[in-house]
CSV table of C-alpha atoms and ligand atoms in Angstrom, one decimal:
chain,number,residue,atom,x,y,z
A,1213,MET,CA,72.9,146.1,78.1
A,1214,LYS,CA,69.8,144.9,80.0
A,1215,ASN,CA,69.5,141.2,81.0
A,1216,ARG,CA,67.1,139.6,78.5
A,1217,TYR,CA,65.2,137.7,81.1
A,1218,ILE,CA,64.5,141.0,82.9
A,1219,GLU,CA,63.3,142.5,79.6
A,1220,TRP,CA,60.8,139.6,79.3
A,1221,MET,CA,59.8,140.1,82.9
A,1222,GLU,CA,58.8,143.6,82.1
A,1223,LYS,CA,56.6,142.3,79.4
A,1224,ARG,CA,54.7,140.0,81.7
A,1225,ARG,CA,51.7,141.9,83.0
A,1226,SER,CA,48.3,141.2,84.4
A,1227,THR,CA,46.3,141.3,81.1
A,1228,TYR,CA,42.5,141.6,81.5
A,1229,ALA,CA,41.6,142.5,77.9
A,1230,LEU,CA,41.9,139.1,76.4
A,1231,GLY,CA,40.9,137.6,73.0
A,1232,LYS,CA,41.0,134.4,71.1
A,1233,ASN,CA,43.4,135.5,68.4
A,1234,LEU,CA,46.4,133.3,69.0
A,1235,GLU,CA,48.7,131.8,66.4
A,1236,GLN,CA,49.9,129.0,68.5
A,1237,THR,CA,48.2,125.6,68.3
A,1238,GLU,CA,46.6,124.0,71.4
A,1239,GLU,CA,49.4,121.4,71.3
A,1240,ILE,CA,52.1,124.1,71.4
A,1241,LEU,CA,50.4,125.9,74.2
A,1242,GLN,CA,49.9,122.7,76.2
A,1243,TYR,CA,53.6,121.8,75.7
A,1244,THR,CA,54.8,125.3,76.7
A,1245,ILE,CA,52.7,125.3,79.9
A,1246,MET,CA,53.7,121.8,80.9
A,1247,GLU,CA,57.4,122.4,80.3
A,1248,ALA,CA,57.3,125.7,82.3
A,1249,ILE,CA,55.8,123.8,85.2
A,1250,LYS,CA,58.2,120.8,84.8
A,1251,HIS,CA,61.3,123.1,84.9
A,1252,SER,CA,60.0,125.1,88.0
A,1253,PRO,CA,61.8,124.3,91.2
A,1254,THR,CA,60.1,122.5,94.1
A,1255,ALA,CA,61.3,121.7,97.7
A,1256,PHE,CA,63.3,118.5,97.7
A,1257,ASN,CA,62.3,118.2,94.0
A,1258,SER,CA,59.0,117.0,95.4
A,1259,GLN,CA,57.2,118.2,92.2
A,1260,THR,CA,54.0,118.9,94.0
A,1261,SER,CA,52.6,121.2,91.3
A,1262,ARG,CA,49.7,120.0,89.1
A,1263,ALA,CA,47.8,121.8,86.3
A,1264,VAL,CA,44.7,121.3,84.3
A,1265,ILE,CA,44.5,123.1,81.0
A,1266,LEU,CA,41.1,123.9,79.7
A,1267,PHE,CA,40.4,124.7,76.1
A,1268,ASN,CA,37.3,125.5,74.1
A,1269,GLU,CA,34.1,124.4,75.9
A,1270,HIS,CA,36.0,123.4,79.0
A,1271,HIS,CA,37.3,127.0,79.3
A,1272,ASN,CA,33.8,128.4,78.9
A,1273,LYS,CA,32.5,125.8,81.4
A,1274,LEU,CA,35.0,127.1,84.0
A,1275,TRP,CA,33.9,130.7,83.8
A,1276,ASN,CA,30.2,129.7,83.6
A,1277,LEU,CA,30.7,127.8,86.8
A,1278,VAL,CA,32.6,130.8,88.5
A,1279,GLU,CA,29.8,133.1,87.4
A,1280,GLU,CA,27.1,130.9,88.8
A,1281,LYS,CA,28.9,130.5,92.1
A,1282,LEU,CA,29.4,134.2,92.4
A,1283,ARG,CA,25.7,134.9,91.6
A,1284,SER,CA,24.9,133.1,94.8
A,1285,ILE,CA,27.1,135.4,97.0
A,1286,VAL,CA,27.3,138.8,95.2
A,1287,PRO,CA,24.4,141.2,95.8
A,1288,ALA,CA,22.2,141.4,92.7
A,1289,GLU,CA,22.8,145.2,92.4
A,1290,ASN,CA,26.6,144.6,92.1
A,1291,PHE,CA,26.4,141.6,89.8
A,1292,ALA,CA,26.6,143.5,86.5
A,1293,ARG,CA,30.3,144.4,87.3
A,1294,THR,CA,31.0,140.8,88.3
A,1295,GLU,CA,29.4,139.5,85.1
A,1296,GLU,CA,31.5,141.9,83.0
A,1297,LYS,CA,34.7,140.7,84.8
A,1298,ILE,CA,33.9,137.0,84.3
A,1299,GLU,CA,33.1,137.7,80.6
A,1300,SER,CA,36.6,139.3,80.2
A,1301,PHE,CA,38.1,136.0,81.3
A,1302,ARG,CA,35.8,133.9,79.1
A,1303,ALA,CA,36.8,136.1,76.2
A,1304,GLY,CA,40.3,134.6,76.5
A,1305,PHE,CA,41.5,131.6,74.6
A,1306,ALA,CA,41.9,129.1,77.4
A,1307,SER,CA,42.5,128.7,81.1
A,1308,ILE,CA,44.9,126.9,83.4
A,1309,LEU,CA,44.0,125.6,86.8
A,1310,PHE,CA,46.9,125.3,89.2
A,1311,PHE,CA,46.9,122.7,92.0
A,1312,GLU,CA,49.2,121.3,94.7
A,1313,ASP,CA,49.2,117.6,95.4
A,1314,GLN,CA,48.5,117.2,99.2
A,1315,ASP,CA,49.3,113.5,99.1
A,1316,VAL,CA,52.9,114.2,98.0
A,1317,ILE,CA,53.2,116.8,100.7
A,1318,GLN,CA,52.1,114.2,103.3
A,1319,GLN,CA,54.6,111.7,102.0
A,1320,TYR,CA,57.4,114.2,102.4
A,1321,GLN,CA,56.2,115.2,105.8
A,1322,ASP,CA,56.3,111.5,106.9
A,1323,GLN,CA,59.7,110.9,105.4
A,1324,PHE,CA,61.4,114.1,106.5
A,1325,PHE,CA,59.5,114.7,109.7
A,1326,GLN,CA,62.0,117.3,110.9
A,1327,TYR,CA,60.7,119.6,108.1
A,1328,ALA,CA,57.0,118.6,108.5
A,1329,GLU,CA,55.8,122.1,109.2
A,1330,GLN,CA,57.7,123.5,106.2
A,1331,PHE,CA,56.4,121.3,103.4
A,1332,PRO,CA,52.9,123.0,103.1
A,1333,ILE,CA,54.7,126.4,103.1
A,1334,TRP,CA,57.1,125.3,100.4
A,1335,SER,CA,54.2,123.9,98.4
A,1336,GLU,CA,52.5,127.3,98.4
A,1337,GLN,CA,55.8,128.8,97.3
A,1338,ALA,CA,56.2,126.2,94.6
A,1339,THR,CA,52.8,126.9,93.1
A,1340,GLY,CA,53.6,130.6,93.0
A,1341,ILE,CA,56.9,129.8,91.2
A,1342,ALA,CA,55.1,127.5,88.8
A,1343,GLN,CA,52.5,130.2,88.1
A,1344,HIS,CA,55.1,132.8,87.4
A,1345,SER,CA,57.0,130.4,85.1
A,1346,VAL,CA,53.9,129.8,83.0
A,1347,TRP,CA,53.0,133.4,83.0
A,1348,MET,CA,56.5,134.3,81.8
A,1349,ALA,CA,56.5,131.6,79.1
A,1350,LEU,CA,53.2,132.8,77.8
A,1351,ALA,CA,54.4,136.5,77.9
A,1352,GLN,CA,57.4,135.4,75.9
A,1353,GLU,CA,55.0,134.1,73.3
A,1354,LYS,CA,53.2,137.5,73.3
A,1355,ILE,CA,50.2,135.9,75.1
A,1356,GLY,CA,48.4,137.8,77.8
A,1357,ALA,CA,47.2,136.3,81.1
A,1358,SER,CA,46.1,137.1,84.6
A,1359,LEU,CA,46.1,135.3,87.9
A,1360,GLN,CA,42.7,134.7,89.6
A,1361,HIS,CA,41.6,133.1,92.9
A,1362,TYR,CA,38.1,131.8,92.9
A,1363,ASN,CA,39.2,129.0,95.1
A,1364,PRO,CA,38.0,127.7,97.5
A,1365,LEU,CA,34.5,128.8,96.3
A,1366,ILE,CA,34.7,126.6,93.2
A,1367,ASP,CA,36.9,123.7,94.5
A,1368,GLN,CA,34.1,121.2,94.8
A,1369,ASN,CA,32.5,121.9,91.4
A,1370,VAL,CA,35.9,121.9,89.6
A,1371,LYS,CA,36.6,118.5,91.2
A,1372,GLU,CA,33.3,117.1,90.1
A,1373,VAL,CA,33.3,118.5,86.5
A,1374,TRP,CA,36.8,117.5,85.6
A,1375,GLY,CA,37.3,114.4,87.9
A,1376,ILE,CA,40.1,116.0,89.9
A,1377,PRO,CA,41.5,113.9,92.8
A,1378,ASP,CA,40.4,115.1,96.2
A,1379,TYR,CA,44.0,115.5,97.3
A,1380,TRP,CA,44.8,118.1,94.5
A,1381,LYS,CA,44.3,121.5,96.2
A,1382,LEU,CA,43.3,124.3,93.8
A,1383,THR,CA,45.6,127.3,94.2
A,1384,ALA,CA,44.9,129.6,91.2
A,1385,GLN,CA,43.2,130.0,87.9
A,1386,MET,CA,45.0,131.7,84.9
A,1387,PRO,CA,42.9,132.8,81.9
A,1388,PHE,CA,45.0,133.6,78.9
A,1389,GLY,CA,44.7,134.7,75.3
A,1390,SER,CA,45.6,137.4,72.8
A,1391,ILE,CA,46.4,140.8,74.2
A,1392,GLU,CA,43.6,143.1,73.2
A,1393,ALA,CA,44.7,146.1,75.2
A,1394,VAL,CA,48.0,146.9,76.8
A,1395,PRO,CA,47.9,147.2,80.6
A,1396,SER,CA,48.5,150.7,82.0
A,1397,GLU,CA,51.9,151.6,83.3
A,1398,LYS,CA,52.9,150.1,86.7
A,1399,GLU,CA,54.2,152.2,89.6
A,1400,PHE,CA,57.2,151.0,91.6
A,1401,MET,CA,58.2,151.9,95.1
A,1402,ALA,CA,61.7,153.4,95.6
A,1403,ASN,CA,64.6,150.8,95.6
A,1404,GLU,CA,65.9,152.3,98.8
A,1405,GLU,CA,62.8,151.3,100.7
A,1406,ARG,CA,63.0,147.8,99.3
A,1407,PHE,CA,66.5,146.7,99.2
A,1408,LYS,CA,69.6,146.7,101.3
A,1409,VAL,CA,73.0,146.1,99.7
A,1410,PHE,CA,76.2,145.5,101.6
A,1411,ARG,CA,79.6,145.3,99.9
B,1369,LIG,C1,50.0,135.9,94.9
B,1369,LIG,C2,49.3,136.7,94.0
B,1369,LIG,C3,47.9,136.8,94.0
B,1369,LIG,C4,47.2,137.5,93.0
B,1369,LIG,N1,45.8,137.4,93.0
B,1369,LIG,C5,45.2,138.1,92.0
B,1369,LIG,C6,43.8,137.9,91.9
B,1369,LIG,O1,43.1,137.2,92.6
B,1369,LIG,N2,43.1,138.6,90.9
B,1369,LIG,C7,43.8,139.4,90.0
B,1369,LIG,O2,43.2,140.1,89.1
B,1369,LIG,N3,45.2,139.6,90.1
B,1369,LIG,C8,45.9,138.9,91.1
B,1369,LIG,N4,47.2,139.1,91.2
B,1369,LIG,C9,47.9,139.9,90.2
B,1369,LIG,C10,48.5,141.2,90.9
B,1369,LIG,O3,47.4,142.1,91.2
B,1369,LIG,C11,49.5,141.8,89.9
B,1369,LIG,O4,50.5,140.9,89.6
B,1369,LIG,C12,50.1,143.1,90.4
B,1369,LIG,O5,49.2,144.1,90.6
B,1369,LIG,C13,51.2,143.6,89.5
B,1369,LIG,O6,50.7,143.8,88.2
B,1369,LIG,P1,51.3,143.0,87.0
B,1369,LIG,O7,50.9,141.6,87.1
B,1369,LIG,O8,50.7,143.7,85.7
B,1369,LIG,O9,52.8,143.2,87.0
B,1369,LIG,C14,47.9,138.3,92.1
B,1369,LIG,C15,49.3,138.3,92.1
B,1369,LIG,C16,50.0,137.5,93.0
B,1369,LIG,C17,51.5,137.5,93.0
């Protein structure tokens, strides 16, 4: 019998066809996201990961902001595709902004100076783990999501609009919502090229 967690992992996909048809309340969604991050491991239990959850007009504001920023750098003749992509994120129910607290990293670097070089690397690993945890928790609720990286382009605007401390570093954006189209099948490389097992 297959491990149940692996079965759930197979259900987590990058979902780009998002809608607003969710049964869960905003409170339940907020709780699920927060718990997923809380229970994700961090180096030395430093708990560097932070998140901002944007519902309703805040969610729209994020994607309007991304669109406006992109308009200033994407050639006009290619902008229709960009606009369509941003609209697919805005069509979702809400978005999560992931951050890493640089102040906490500095404190750990000062305290455990022999690992000073490692803490920023561990922080990047921690944000990835937190993102995967949330993505999995949402997938388990039959909610679709994808992982986006409009940072650092939008960092300053995000900080200004939502009053985010300067020492929170934006690491990813995750729009989520109802799954309006199932992602196409994924290809996998051969296990032999990827793994070595000795017994
Ligand atoms: C570190 C990391 C960065 C990613 N960045 C993006 C991104 O900027 N935009 C995007 O659409 N997908 C992004 N993805 C999603 C991957 O493209 C996707 O996970 C991969 O193709 C496998 O597909 P799946 O998520 O459906 O399993 C990222 C994934 C990871 C792990």
